[in-house]
PDB file of C-alpha atoms and ligand atoms in Angstrom:
ATOM      1  CA  MET P   1      12.577 -13.019   4.879  1.00 64.00           C
ATOM      2  CA  THR P   2      13.180 -10.502   2.758  1.00 94.00           C
ATOM      3  CA  VAL P   3      10.469  -8.653   3.084  1.00 98.00           C
ATOM      4  CA  LEU P   4       7.911  -8.150   6.549  1.00 98.00           C
ATOM      5  CA  VAL P   5       4.718  -5.859   6.522  1.00 98.00           C
ATOM      6  CA  VAL P   6       3.163  -4.478   9.409  1.00 98.00           C
ATOM      7  CA  GLY P   7      -0.727  -3.715   8.746  1.00 98.00           C
ATOM      8  CA  SER P   8      -4.300  -3.997   8.373  1.00 98.00           C
ATOM      9  CA  TYR P   9      -6.223  -7.180   7.381  1.00 98.00           C
ATOM     10  CA  ASN P  10     -10.262  -6.528   6.537  1.00 97.00           C
ATOM     11  CA  GLN P  11     -12.727  -8.674   5.167  1.00 96.00           C
ATOM     12  CA  ASP P  12     -13.987  -6.968   1.955  1.00 95.00           C
ATOM     13  CA  HIS P  13     -17.580  -6.709   0.506  1.00 95.00           C
ATOM     14  CA  VAL P  14     -17.755  -5.340  -3.322  1.00 93.00           C
ATOM     15  CA  TRP P  15     -20.680  -5.021  -4.668  1.00 95.00           C
ATOM     16  CA  ARG P  16     -20.541  -3.769  -8.141  1.00 94.00           C
ATOM     17  CA  ILE P  17     -22.519  -0.883  -9.707  1.00 96.00           C
ATOM     18  CA  ASP P  18     -23.479   0.992 -12.631  1.00 97.00           C
ATOM     19  CA  ARG P  19     -22.561   4.877 -10.610  1.00 97.00           C
ATOM     20  CA  PHE P  20     -22.570   6.026  -6.802  1.00 96.00           C
ATOM     21  CA  PRO P  21     -25.791   6.446  -4.959  1.00 95.00           C
ATOM     22  CA  GLN P  22     -26.585   9.454  -4.068  1.00 96.00           C
ATOM     23  CA  PRO P  23     -27.445  10.453  -0.396  1.00 95.00           C
ATOM     24  CA  GLY P  24     -31.290   9.302   0.196  1.00 96.00           C
ATOM     25  CA  GLU P  25     -30.866   7.693  -2.906  1.00 96.00           C
ATOM     26  CA  THR P  26     -31.155   3.293  -3.175  1.00 96.00           C
ATOM     27  CA  ARG P  27     -29.542   1.642  -6.256  1.00 95.00           C
ATOM     28  CA  ARG P  28     -29.829  -2.182  -7.349  1.00 96.00           C
ATOM     29  CA  GLY P  29     -25.630  -3.847  -6.917  1.00 96.00           C
ATOM     30  CA  LEU P  30     -25.124  -5.927 -10.437  1.00 96.00           C
ATOM     31  CA  GLY P  31     -22.996  -7.832  -8.500  1.00 95.00           C
ATOM     32  CA  PHE P  32     -21.254  -8.404  -4.962  1.00 95.00           C
ATOM     33  CA  SER P  33     -18.270 -10.238  -4.035  1.00 92.00           C
ATOM     34  CA  THR P  34     -16.132 -10.858  -1.277  1.00 94.00           C
ATOM     35  CA  GLY P  35     -12.584 -11.480  -0.242  1.00 92.00           C
ATOM     36  CA  PRO P  36      -9.527 -10.963   1.572  1.00 94.00           C
ATOM     37  CA  GLY P  37      -8.476  -7.149   2.005  1.00 96.00           C
ATOM     38  CA  GLY P  38      -6.863  -4.342   4.238  1.00 97.00           C
ATOM     39  CA  LYS P  39      -3.993  -2.696   3.069  1.00 98.00           C
ATOM     40  CA  GLY P  40      -1.084  -3.660   5.057  1.00 98.00           C
ATOM     41  CA  PHE P  41      -2.451  -7.983   3.707  1.00 98.00           C
ATOM     42  CA  ASN P  42      -2.708  -7.079   0.481  1.00 98.00           C
ATOM     43  CA  GLN P  43       0.347  -5.406  -0.073  1.00 98.00           C
ATOM     44  CA  ALA P  44       1.874  -8.960   1.697  1.00 98.00           C
ATOM     45  CA  VAL P  45       0.017 -11.101  -0.596  1.00 98.00           C
ATOM     46  CA  ALA P  46       1.400  -8.319  -3.475  1.00 98.00           C
ATOM     47  CA  SER P  47       5.037  -9.240  -2.395  1.00 98.00           C
ATOM     48  CA  ALA P  48       5.022 -12.174  -2.303  1.00 98.00           C
ATOM     49  CA  ARG P  49       3.018 -12.987  -5.337  1.00 98.00           C
ATOM     50  CA  GLN P  50       6.950 -11.630  -6.452  1.00 98.00           C
ATOM     51  CA  GLN P  51       8.434 -14.223  -5.164  1.00 98.00           C
ATOM     52  CA  ALA P  52       9.732 -12.267  -2.204  1.00 98.00           C
ATOM     53  CA  PRO P  53       9.844 -14.133   0.728  1.00 98.00           C
ATOM     54  CA  THR P  54       7.398 -12.386   2.732  1.00 98.00           C
ATOM     55  CA  ALA P  55       6.092 -12.631   6.889  1.00 98.00           C
ATOM     56  CA  PHE P  56       3.666 -10.512   7.602  1.00 98.00           C
ATOM     57  CA  ILE P  57       2.220  -8.786  11.355  1.00 98.00           C
ATOM     58  CA  GLY P  58      -1.425  -7.931  12.039  1.00 98.00           C
ATOM     59  CA  ALA P  59      -4.760  -7.977  13.949  1.00 98.00           C
ATOM     60  CA  LEU P  60      -7.037  -9.686  14.323  1.00 98.00           C
ATOM     61  CA  GLY P  61     -10.704 -10.672  16.467  1.00 98.00           C
ATOM     62  CA  GLU P  62     -11.324 -13.928  17.586  1.00 96.00           C
ATOM     63  CA  ASP P  63     -14.649 -14.606  14.726  1.00 96.00           C
ATOM     64  CA  ALA P  64     -15.129 -16.249  11.828  1.00 95.00           C
ATOM     65  CA  LEU P  65     -13.520 -13.922   9.483  1.00 95.00           C
ATOM     66  CA  ALA P  66     -10.080 -14.301  11.623  1.00 96.00           C
ATOM     67  CA  ARG P  67     -10.060 -18.563  10.412  1.00 96.00           C
ATOM     68  CA  ILE P  68     -10.135 -16.880   7.084  1.00 94.00           C
ATOM     69  CA  ALA P  69      -7.926 -14.749   7.223  1.00 96.00           C
ATOM     70  CA  ARG P  70      -5.168 -17.807   9.412  1.00 97.00           C
ATOM     71  CA  GLU P  71      -6.269 -19.755   6.076  1.00 96.00           C
ATOM     72  CA  LEU P  72      -5.749 -17.130   3.196  1.00 96.00           C
ATOM     73  CA  ALA P  73      -2.274 -16.297   4.914  1.00 97.00           C
ATOM     74  CA  ALA P  74      -1.089 -19.984   4.685  1.00 97.00           C
ATOM     75  CA  ALA P  75      -1.951 -19.898   1.449  1.00 97.00           C
ATOM     76  CA  GLU P  76      -0.146 -17.484   0.441  1.00 97.00           C
ATOM     77  CA  GLY P  77       2.961 -18.688   1.972  1.00 97.00           C
ATOM     78  CA  LEU P  78       3.102 -15.741   4.853  1.00 98.00           C
ATOM     79  CA  ASP P  79       4.316 -16.116   7.977  1.00 97.00           C
ATOM     80  CA  ALA P  80       1.925 -14.563  10.164  1.00 98.00           C
ATOM     81  CA  ARG P  81       1.491 -13.658  13.409  1.00 98.00           C
ATOM     82  CA  TRP P  82      -1.523 -12.269  14.391  1.00 98.00           C
ATOM     83  CA  GLN P  83      -2.199 -10.112  17.005  1.00 98.00           C
ATOM     84  CA  VAL P  84      -5.978 -11.847  19.021  1.00 98.00           C
ATOM     85  CA  CYS P  85      -8.451  -8.973  19.781  1.00 97.00           C
ATOM     86  CA  THR P  86     -11.014 -11.138  22.521  1.00 96.00           C
ATOM     87  CA  ASP P  87     -12.965  -7.329  22.563  1.00 95.00           C
ATOM     88  CA  THR P  88     -13.635  -5.919  18.770  1.00 97.00           C
ATOM     89  CA  SER P  89     -14.154  -8.091  15.963  1.00 97.00           C
ATOM     90  CA  THR P  90     -11.720  -8.508  12.521  1.00 98.00           C
ATOM     91  CA  GLY P  91     -11.495  -5.261  10.261  1.00 98.00           C
ATOM     92  CA  SER P  92     -14.578  -5.284   7.584  1.00 96.00           C
ATOM     93  CA  CYS P  93     -15.305  -2.975   4.734  1.00 96.00           C
ATOM     94  CA  GLY P  94     -17.503  -1.985   2.401  1.00 96.00           C
ATOM     95  CA  ILE P  95     -16.530  -1.999  -1.149  1.00 92.00           C
ATOM     96  CA  VAL P  96     -18.723   0.265  -4.198  1.00 94.00           C
ATOM     97  CA  VAL P  97     -17.179  -0.296  -7.186  1.00 90.00           C
ATOM     98  CA  ASP P  98     -18.642   1.689 -10.429  1.00 93.00           C
ATOM     99  CA  ALA P  99     -18.426   0.968 -13.613  1.00 92.00           C
ATOM    100  CA  GLN P 100     -15.747   3.115 -14.526  1.00 88.00           C
ATOM    101  CA  GLY P 101     -13.808   0.827 -11.966  1.00 82.00           C
ATOM    102  CA  GLN P 102     -13.414   3.678  -9.470  1.00 86.00           C
ATOM    103  CA  ASN P 103     -14.363   2.686  -5.797  1.00 88.00           C
ATOM    104  CA  GLN P 104     -16.148   3.888  -2.736  1.00 91.00           C
ATOM    105  CA  ILE P 105     -15.333   2.819   0.513  1.00 89.00           C
ATOM    106  CA  VAL P 106     -16.715   2.526   4.369  1.00 93.00           C
ATOM    107  CA  LEU P 107     -14.139   0.659   6.666  1.00 93.00           C
ATOM    108  CA  ASP P 108     -14.655  -0.363   9.959  1.00 96.00           C
ATOM    109  CA  LEU P 109     -11.122  -1.108  11.617  1.00 96.00           C
ATOM    110  CA  ALA P 110     -11.424  -2.784  14.775  1.00 98.00           C
ATOM    111  CA  ALA P 111      -9.255  -5.048  15.510  1.00 98.00           C
ATOM    112  CA  ASN P 112      -6.325  -2.787  13.383  1.00 98.00           C
ATOM    113  CA  GLU P 113      -6.837  -0.160  15.179  1.00 97.00           C
ATOM    114  CA  ARG P 114      -5.782  -2.672  18.129  1.00 97.00           C
ATOM    115  CA  LEU P 115      -2.516  -3.828  17.055  1.00 98.00           C
ATOM    116  CA  SER P 116       0.156  -2.939  19.930  1.00 98.00           C
ATOM    117  CA  PRO P 117       3.381  -1.988  19.680  1.00 98.00           C
ATOM    118  CA  GLU P 118       4.466  -4.641  22.492  1.00 98.00           C
ATOM    119  CA  PHE P 119       3.104  -7.593  20.349  1.00 98.00           C
ATOM    120  CA  VAL P 120       4.739  -5.603  17.295  1.00 98.00           C
ATOM    121  CA  ALA P 121       8.357  -4.855  19.344  1.00 98.00           C
ATOM    122  CA  ALA P 122       7.694  -9.122  20.203  1.00 98.00           C
ATOM    123  CA  GLN P 123       8.224 -10.027  16.409  1.00 98.00           C
ATOM    124  CA  GLN P 124      12.264  -9.090  16.195  1.00 97.00           C
ATOM    125  CA  ASP P 125      12.811 -12.293  15.195  1.00 97.00           C
ATOM    126  CA  LEU P 126      10.863 -10.885  11.347  1.00 98.00           C
ATOM    127  CA  PHE P 127      12.581  -7.611  11.529  1.00 98.00           C
ATOM    128  CA  ASP P 128      16.024  -9.449  12.300  1.00 97.00           C
ATOM    129  CA  LYS P 129      15.858 -11.110   8.720  1.00 96.00           C
ATOM    130  CA  ALA P 130      13.542  -8.097   6.842  1.00 98.00           C
ATOM    131  CA  ARG P 131      15.740  -6.024   4.149  1.00 98.00           C
ATOM    132  CA  VAL P 132      12.706  -4.105   3.657  1.00 98.00           C
ATOM    133  CA  VAL P 133       9.965  -3.409   6.233  1.00 98.00           C
ATOM    134  CA  LEU P 134       6.698  -1.562   4.708  1.00 98.00           C
ATOM    135  CA  VAL P 135       4.446   0.254   6.887  1.00 98.00           C
ATOM    136  CA  GLN P 136       1.290   1.809   6.868  1.00 98.00           C
ATOM    137  CA  MET P 137      -1.427   3.904   8.423  1.00 97.00           C
ATOM    138  CA  GLU P 138      -4.636   1.530   8.725  1.00 97.00           C
ATOM    139  CA  THR P 139      -3.869   0.125  12.161  1.00 97.00           C
ATOM    140  CA  GLY P 140      -3.121   2.430  15.287  1.00 96.00           C
ATOM    141  CA  LEU P 141       0.068   4.588  14.567  1.00 97.00           C
ATOM    142  CA  ALA P 142       1.499   3.654  17.932  1.00 98.00           C
ATOM    143  CA  ALA P 143       2.197   0.375  16.156  1.00 98.00           C
ATOM    144  CA  VAL P 144       3.278   1.588  12.894  1.00 98.00           C
ATOM    145  CA  ARG P 145       5.553   3.957  14.794  1.00 98.00           C
ATOM    146  CA  ALA P 146       7.409   0.376  16.893  1.00 98.00           C
ATOM    147  CA  ALA P 147       8.095  -1.091  13.161  1.00 98.00           C
ATOM    148  CA  LEU P 148       9.912   1.753  12.029  1.00 98.00           C
ATOM    149  CA  ALA P 149      11.697   1.412  15.005  1.00 98.00           C
ATOM    150  CA  ALA P 150      11.856  -2.777  15.662  1.00 98.00           C
ATOM    151  CA  ALA P 151      13.813  -1.975  11.551  1.00 98.00           C
ATOM    152  CA  PRO P 152      17.134  -3.517  11.885  1.00 96.00           C
ATOM    153  CA  ALA P 153      20.481  -1.090  10.260  1.00 95.00           C
ATOM    154  CA  GLY P 154      20.907  -1.236   7.009  1.00 94.00           C
ATOM    155  CA  CYS P 155      16.809  -2.310   6.318  1.00 97.00           C
ATOM    156  CA  VAL P 156      14.660  -0.298   4.380  1.00 98.00           C
ATOM    157  CA  ARG P 157      12.394   1.270   5.748  1.00 98.00           C
ATOM    158  CA  MET P 158       9.007   1.826   4.073  1.00 98.00           C
ATOM    159  CA  LEU P 159       5.857   4.097   4.969  1.00 98.00           C
ATOM    160  CA  ASN P 160       2.513   4.087   2.005  1.00 98.00           C
ATOM    161  CA  PRO P 161       1.003   6.727   4.225  1.00 98.00           C
ATOM    162  CA  ALA P 162      -1.513   5.301   3.260  1.00 97.00           C
ATOM    163  CA  PRO P 163      -4.657   6.531   4.143  1.00 95.00           C
ATOM    164  CA  VAL P 164      -3.368   9.806   6.403  1.00 96.00           C
ATOM    165  CA  HIS P 165      -3.923   9.034   9.693  1.00 96.00           C
ATOM    166  CA  ALA P 166      -6.052  11.982  11.601  1.00 95.00           C
ATOM    167  CA  ASP P 167      -2.545  11.756  14.543  1.00 96.00           C
ATOM    168  CA  ALA P 168       0.286  11.510  12.054  1.00 96.00           C
ATOM    169  CA  ASP P 169       2.794  13.871  12.077  1.00 96.00           C
ATOM    170  CA  ALA P 170       6.312  15.167  10.093  1.00 96.00           C
ATOM    171  CA  ALA P 171       8.548  13.280  12.706  1.00 96.00           C
ATOM    172  CA  LEU P 172       7.187  10.158  11.671  1.00 97.00           C
ATOM    173  CA  ILE P 173       7.131  10.925   8.222  1.00 97.00           C
ATOM    174  CA  ALA P 174      10.876  11.688   8.633  1.00 96.00           C
ATOM    175  CA  VAL P 175      11.499   8.659   9.978  1.00 97.00           C
ATOM    176  CA  ALA P 176      10.898   6.868   6.662  1.00 98.00           C
ATOM    177  CA  ASP P 177      13.968   5.970   3.463  1.00 98.00           C
ATOM    178  CA  LEU P 178      11.662   6.193   1.399  1.00 98.00           C
ATOM    179  CA  ALA P 179       7.746   7.106   1.561  1.00 98.00           C
ATOM    180  CA  THR P 180       4.989   6.473  -1.322  1.00 98.00           C
ATOM    181  CA  PRO P 181       2.252   8.712  -0.747  1.00 98.00           C
ATOM    182  CA  ASN P 182      -1.167   9.395  -3.544  1.00 97.00           C
ATOM    183  CA  GLU P 183      -1.617  12.877  -4.760  1.00 97.00           C
ATOM    184  CA  THR P 184      -4.531  12.443  -1.277  1.00 97.00           C
ATOM    185  CA  GLU P 185      -2.110  12.235   0.578  1.00 98.00           C
ATOM    186  CA  PHE P 186       0.379  14.533  -0.464  1.00 98.00           C
ATOM    187  CA  ALA P 187      -1.636  16.593  -0.489  1.00 98.00           C
ATOM    188  CA  ASP P 188      -2.319  15.982   3.466  1.00 97.00           C
ATOM    189  CA  LEU P 189       1.067  15.680   4.042  1.00 98.00           C
ATOM    190  CA  LEU P 190       1.951  18.698   3.216  1.00 98.00           C
ATOM    191  CA  ALA P 191      -0.292  20.772   4.661  1.00 97.00           C
ATOM    192  CA  ARG P 192       0.469  18.713   8.032  1.00 95.00           C
ATOM    193  CA  CYS P 193       3.642  18.485   8.319  1.00 95.00           C
ATOM    194  CA  ALA P 194       4.619  21.770   6.257  1.00 95.00           C
ATOM    195  CA  GLY P 195       1.931  23.354   5.988  1.00 96.00           C
ATOM    196  CA  VAL P 196       1.374  24.301   2.673  1.00 96.00           C
ATOM    197  CA  THR P 197      -1.838  24.108   0.823  1.00 96.00           C
ATOM    198  CA  ILE P 198      -2.168  22.589  -2.839  1.00 96.00           C
ATOM    199  CA  THR P 199      -5.066  20.076  -4.130  1.00 96.00           C
ATOM    200  CA  ALA P 200      -4.832  17.235  -4.883  1.00 95.00           C
ATOM    201  CA  GLU P 201      -6.349  17.071  -8.507  1.00 94.00           C
ATOM    202  CA  THR P 202      -2.846  20.003  -8.873  1.00 95.00           C
ATOM    203  CA  ILE P 203      -0.397  17.546  -8.313  1.00 95.00           C
ATOM    204  CA  ALA P 204       0.184  16.002 -11.343  1.00 92.00           C
ATOM    205  CA  ALA P 205       0.119  18.865 -12.841  1.00 94.00           C
ATOM    206  CA  ILE P 206       3.044  20.846 -11.036  1.00 96.00           C
ATOM    207  CA  GLY P 207       6.377  21.089 -12.718  1.00 97.00           C
ATOM    208  CA  ASN P 208       9.087  18.199 -12.114  1.00 98.00           C
ATOM    209  CA  ALA P 209      11.733  21.369 -10.061  1.00 98.00           C
ATOM    210  CA  GLU P 210       8.973  22.508  -8.228  1.00 98.00           C
ATOM    211  CA  LEU P 211       6.999  18.576  -7.394  1.00 98.00           C
ATOM    212  CA  HIS P 212      10.160  18.065  -6.022  1.00 98.00           C
ATOM    213  CA  ALA P 213      11.384  21.105  -4.175  1.00 98.00           C
ATOM    214  CA  LEU P 214       7.455  20.330  -2.088  1.00 98.00           C
ATOM    215  CA  CYS P 215       9.094  16.708  -1.929  1.00 98.00           C
ATOM    216  CA  ARG P 216      11.384  17.804  -0.163  1.00 98.00           C
ATOM    217  CA  ARG P 217       9.119  19.433   2.287  1.00 97.00           C
ATOM    218  CA  LEU P 218       8.556  16.492   4.305  1.00 96.00           C
ATOM    219  CA  GLY P 219      11.260  14.670   5.735  1.00 92.00           C
ATOM    220  CA  ALA P 220      11.514  11.598   3.794  1.00 96.00           C
ATOM    221  CA  ALA P 221      14.968  10.958   2.785  1.00 97.00           C
ATOM    222  CA  SER P 222      12.741   9.941  -0.601  1.00 98.00           C
ATOM    223  CA  ILE P 223       9.361  10.335  -1.985  1.00 98.00           C
ATOM    224  CA  VAL P 224       6.987   8.476  -4.848  1.00 98.00           C
ATOM    225  CA  VAL P 225       3.607  10.269  -5.573  1.00 98.00           C
ATOM    226  CA  THR P 226       2.049   7.932  -6.810  1.00 98.00           C
ATOM    227  CA  LEU P 227      -0.113   9.629  -9.585  1.00 97.00           C
ATOM    228  CA  GLY P 228      -2.742   6.818 -10.455  1.00 94.00           C
ATOM    229  CA  SER P 229      -3.481   7.032 -14.662  1.00 93.00           C
ATOM    230  CA  ARG P 230      -0.602   9.369 -14.744  1.00 95.00           C
ATOM    231  CA  GLY P 231       2.204   7.175 -13.422  1.00 97.00           C
ATOM    232  CA  CYS P 232       4.572   8.062 -10.359  1.00 98.00           C
ATOM    233  CA  PHE P 233       7.240  11.029  -9.569  1.00 98.00           C
ATOM    234  CA  VAL P 234      10.122  10.509  -7.516  1.00 98.00           C
ATOM    235  CA  SER P 235      12.498  12.721  -5.187  1.00 98.00           C
ATOM    236  CA  HIS P 236      15.223  11.688  -3.727  1.00 98.00           C
ATOM    237  CA  ALA P 237      17.858  13.868  -0.960  1.00 98.00           C
ATOM    238  CA  ASP P 238      19.755  11.572  -2.984  1.00 97.00           C
ATOM    239  CA  PRO P 239      19.667   9.517  -6.211  1.00 98.00           C
ATOM    240  CA  THR P 240      23.058   7.642  -5.724  1.00 97.00           C
ATOM    241  CA  ARG P 241      21.208   5.583  -2.407  1.00 95.00           C
ATOM    242  CA  TRP P 242      19.311   3.693  -4.886  1.00 97.00           C
ATOM    243  CA  HIS P 243      21.462   3.503  -7.523  1.00 98.00           C
ATOM    244  CA  ASP P 244      19.468   5.965  -9.496  1.00 98.00           C
ATOM    245  CA  THR P 245      21.444   8.994 -11.338  1.00 97.00           C
ATOM    246  CA  GLU P 246      19.017  11.779 -11.442  1.00 98.00           C
ATOM    247  CA  THR P 247      17.464  12.920  -8.438  1.00 98.00           C
ATOM    248  CA  HIS P 248      13.957  13.930  -9.381  1.00 98.00           C
ATOM    249  CA  TYR P 249      12.105  11.939 -12.023  1.00 98.00           C
ATOM    250  CA  ARG P 250       9.067  10.904 -13.962  1.00 98.00           C
ATOM    251  CA  LEU P 251       7.162   7.240 -14.460  1.00 98.00           C
ATOM    252  CA  PRO P 252       4.456   6.776 -16.855  1.00 98.00           C
ATOM    253  CA  ALA P 253       1.813   4.597 -15.906  1.00 97.00           C
ATOM    254  CA  GLU P 254       0.693   0.881 -18.300  1.00 96.00           C
ATOM    255  CA  ASN P 255      -2.150   1.216 -20.312  1.00 94.00           C
ATOM    256  CA  VAL P 256      -4.686  -1.342 -19.946  1.00 95.00           C
ATOM    257  CA  GLN P 257      -8.115  -1.967 -19.431  1.00 93.00           C
ATOM    258  CA  VAL P 258      -9.301  -1.056 -16.252  1.00 91.00           C
ATOM    259  CA  ARG P 259     -12.059  -2.616 -14.797  1.00 88.00           C
ATOM    260  CA  ASP P 260     -11.132  -2.039 -10.483  1.00 87.00           C
ATOM    261  CA  THR P 261      -9.150   0.192  -9.066  1.00 89.00           C
ATOM    262  CA  THR P 262      -9.223  -1.441  -5.337  1.00 89.00           C
ATOM    263  CA  GLY P 263      -5.770  -2.544  -4.668  1.00 94.00           C
ATOM    264  CA  ALA P 264      -3.390  -1.294  -6.792  1.00 96.00           C
ATOM    265  CA  GLY P 265      -1.921   1.327  -4.806  1.00 97.00           C
ATOM    266  CA  ASP P 266      -1.312  -1.743  -2.651  1.00 98.00           C
ATOM    267  CA  ALA P 267      -0.173  -4.036  -5.547  1.00 98.00           C
ATOM    268  CA  PHE P 268       2.677  -1.015  -6.275  1.00 98.00           C
ATOM    269  CA  ASN P 269       3.709  -0.574  -3.025  1.00 98.00           C
ATOM    270  CA  GLY P 270       4.125  -4.904  -2.412  1.00 98.00           C
ATOM    271  CA  ALA P 271       5.552  -5.635  -5.211  1.00 98.00           C
ATOM    272  CA  LEU P 272       8.298  -2.003  -4.552  1.00 98.00           C
ATOM    273  CA  ALA P 273       9.259  -3.900  -1.609  1.00 98.00           C
ATOM    274  CA  ALA P 274       9.342  -7.108  -3.270  1.00 98.00           C
ATOM    275  CA  GLN P 275      12.393  -5.605  -5.746  1.00 98.00           C
ATOM    276  CA  LEU P 276      13.899  -3.492  -3.120  1.00 98.00           C
ATOM    277  CA  ALA P 277      14.375  -7.012  -0.820  1.00 98.00           C
ATOM    278  CA  ARG P 278      15.139  -9.521  -4.239  1.00 97.00           C
ATOM    279  CA  PHE P 279      17.152  -6.444  -5.321  1.00 97.00           C
ATOM    280  CA  PRO P 280      19.027  -4.306  -3.470  1.00 96.00           C
ATOM    281  CA  ALA P 281      21.958  -3.252  -6.325  1.00 96.00           C
ATOM    282  CA  GLN P 282      19.088  -2.467  -8.747  1.00 97.00           C
ATOM    283  CA  PRO P 283      17.874   0.821  -9.520  1.00 98.00           C
ATOM    284  CA  LEU P 284      15.188   1.736  -7.871  1.00 98.00           C
ATOM    285  CA  ARG P 285      13.325   3.260 -11.423  1.00 98.00           C
ATOM    286  CA  ASP P 286      14.306  -0.240 -12.059  1.00 98.00           C
ATOM    287  CA  GLY P 287      12.108  -1.790  -9.069  1.00 98.00           C
ATOM    288  CA  LEU P 288       9.380   1.143 -10.553  1.00 98.00           C
ATOM    289  CA  ILE P 289       8.740   0.073 -13.283  1.00 98.00           C
ATOM    290  CA  GLN P 290       7.972  -3.272 -11.968  1.00 98.00           C
ATOM    291  CA  ALA P 291       5.788  -2.458  -8.933  1.00 98.00           C
ATOM    292  CA  GLY P 292       3.633  -0.727 -12.185  1.00 98.00           C
ATOM    293  CA  ARG P 293       3.041  -3.145 -14.327  1.00 98.00           C
ATOM    294  CA  ALA P 294       1.598  -5.211 -10.978  1.00 98.00           C
ATOM    295  CA  ALA P 295      -0.603  -2.268 -10.083  1.00 98.00           C
ATOM    296  CA  ALA P 296      -1.625  -2.236 -14.071  1.00 97.00           C
ATOM    297  CA  LEU P 297      -2.562  -5.832 -13.710  1.00 98.00           C
ATOM    298  CA  SER P 298      -3.954  -5.864 -10.502  1.00 97.00           C
ATOM    299  CA  THR P 299      -6.234  -3.163 -11.894  1.00 95.00           C
ATOM    300  CA  GLU P 300      -7.581  -5.436 -14.697  1.00 95.00           C
ATOM    301  CA  ARG P 301      -8.926  -7.527 -12.214  1.00 93.00           C
ATOM    302  CA  ALA P 302     -12.368  -7.503  -9.494  1.00 87.00           C
ATOM    303  CA  GLY P 303     -11.184  -7.721  -5.441  1.00 88.00           C
ATOM    304  CA  ALA P 304      -8.065  -6.943  -3.475  1.00 93.00           C
ATOM    305  CA  ALA P 305      -5.844  -9.573  -1.840  1.00 96.00           C
ATOM    306  CA  VAL P 306      -7.147 -11.662  -4.710  1.00 95.00           C
ATOM    307  CA  ALA P 307      -6.064  -9.301  -8.190  1.00 96.00           C
ATOM    308  CA  MET P 308      -2.155  -9.501  -6.835  1.00 98.00           C
ATOM    309  CA  PRO P 309      -0.953 -10.561  -9.842  1.00 98.00           C
ATOM    310  CA  THR P 310       2.273 -13.248  -9.849  1.00 98.00           C
ATOM    311  CA  LEU P 311       5.669 -12.219 -10.625  1.00 98.00           C
ATOM    312  CA  ALA P 312       4.738 -14.586 -14.081  1.00 98.00           C
ATOM    313  CA  GLU P 313       1.950 -12.867 -14.981  1.00 98.00           C
ATOM    314  CA  VAL P 314       3.867  -9.994 -14.908  1.00 98.00           C
ATOM    315  CA  ARG P 315       5.914 -11.152 -17.318  1.00 97.00           C
ATOM    316  CA  ALA P 316       3.531 -12.861 -19.457  1.00 97.00           C
ATOM    317  CA  ARG P 317       2.293  -9.535 -19.822  1.00 95.00           C
ATOM    318  CA  PHE P 318       4.736  -6.953 -20.304  1.00 95.00           C
ATOM    319  CA  GLY P 319       8.343  -9.410 -20.984  1.00 85.00           C
TER     320      GLY P 319
HETATM  321  O1  RIB L 401      -6.609  -0.318  -0.039  1.00 69.13           O
HETATM  322  C1  RIB L 401      -7.401  -1.581  -0.944  1.00 69.13           C
HETATM  323  C2  RIB L 401      -8.019  -1.242   0.727  1.00 69.13           C
HETATM  324  O2  RIB L 401      -8.317  -0.977   1.841  1.00 69.13           O
HETATM  325  C3  RIB L 401      -9.495  -2.376   0.573  1.00 69.13           C
HETATM  326  O3  RIB L 401      -8.489  -3.745   0.632  1.00 69.13           O
HETATM  327  C4  RIB L 401     -10.315  -2.213   1.956  1.00 69.13           C
HETATM  328  O4  RIB L 401      -9.520  -3.416   2.913  1.00 69.13           O
HETATM  329  C5  RIB L 401      -9.318  -0.952   2.442  1.00 69.13           C
HETATM  330  O5  RIB L 401      -8.367  -1.115   3.526  1.00 69.13           O
END
């Protein structure tokens, strides 16, 4: 096993709609589907489909959704360890996707918030086999901290701060070898960790040197700010650690027909973790290109975990 993802599992309920309703307005949906989601599970599926042996640690209720989760994890070939919470439900999520492929999400984290640091730490055998440990913020932060603390020496500690937890602080971000916020999360982290006020919408237009300096205000050794259709920005304290040559650079996004952006960030993070685990001597730049391709392809499909592309699909599309 080379990638270990610790994070959330949700059952996603997705409605397609022409445009988002206004407060108090009822709109007819244009179609409904339900399937597996949760940032942690999506990222684990994305990693496994890029052919990195992948394990997953998460929490479930004791309900019908939990049975589905176990079956799906097995079908994806994940080595999954589930903490069972008898006093709450499996995580669930309502997603509305408009005609432009943008989404609005309502989330009940339920069991995900109960994932305990003790349960995480008890899976030390999985940590010992990991080259990359990947966490998000859709569980309680104690579980996130426990996962980063259990990562063995030499392993990449990768933190996707999505969505930024109300209690996230500079000390947590500083533990990460690689942090991957989107624009909104980056602005939030800058405010709470460095006292810098900046709006998410302006980030993509900031010059490279200034954006690099802002990234350096957060404690993580390397930061990749994902910018949606504008690609990503990379900032290193030490590029040689990742076999890169530049301290900071931008990469463009692939040009695709966007249908549903749900889970695109998860495709990116899972695929990047897989690349880092499979090719530890490869420049990070190359891993990011592959991750960007996987993310782009995921937006051409509806759904979250089910939309994660395989390695063969990414190769067939982009070479
Ligand atoms: O990143 C997309 C995911 O966010 C969805 O699958 C949903 O479950 C929410 O956690």
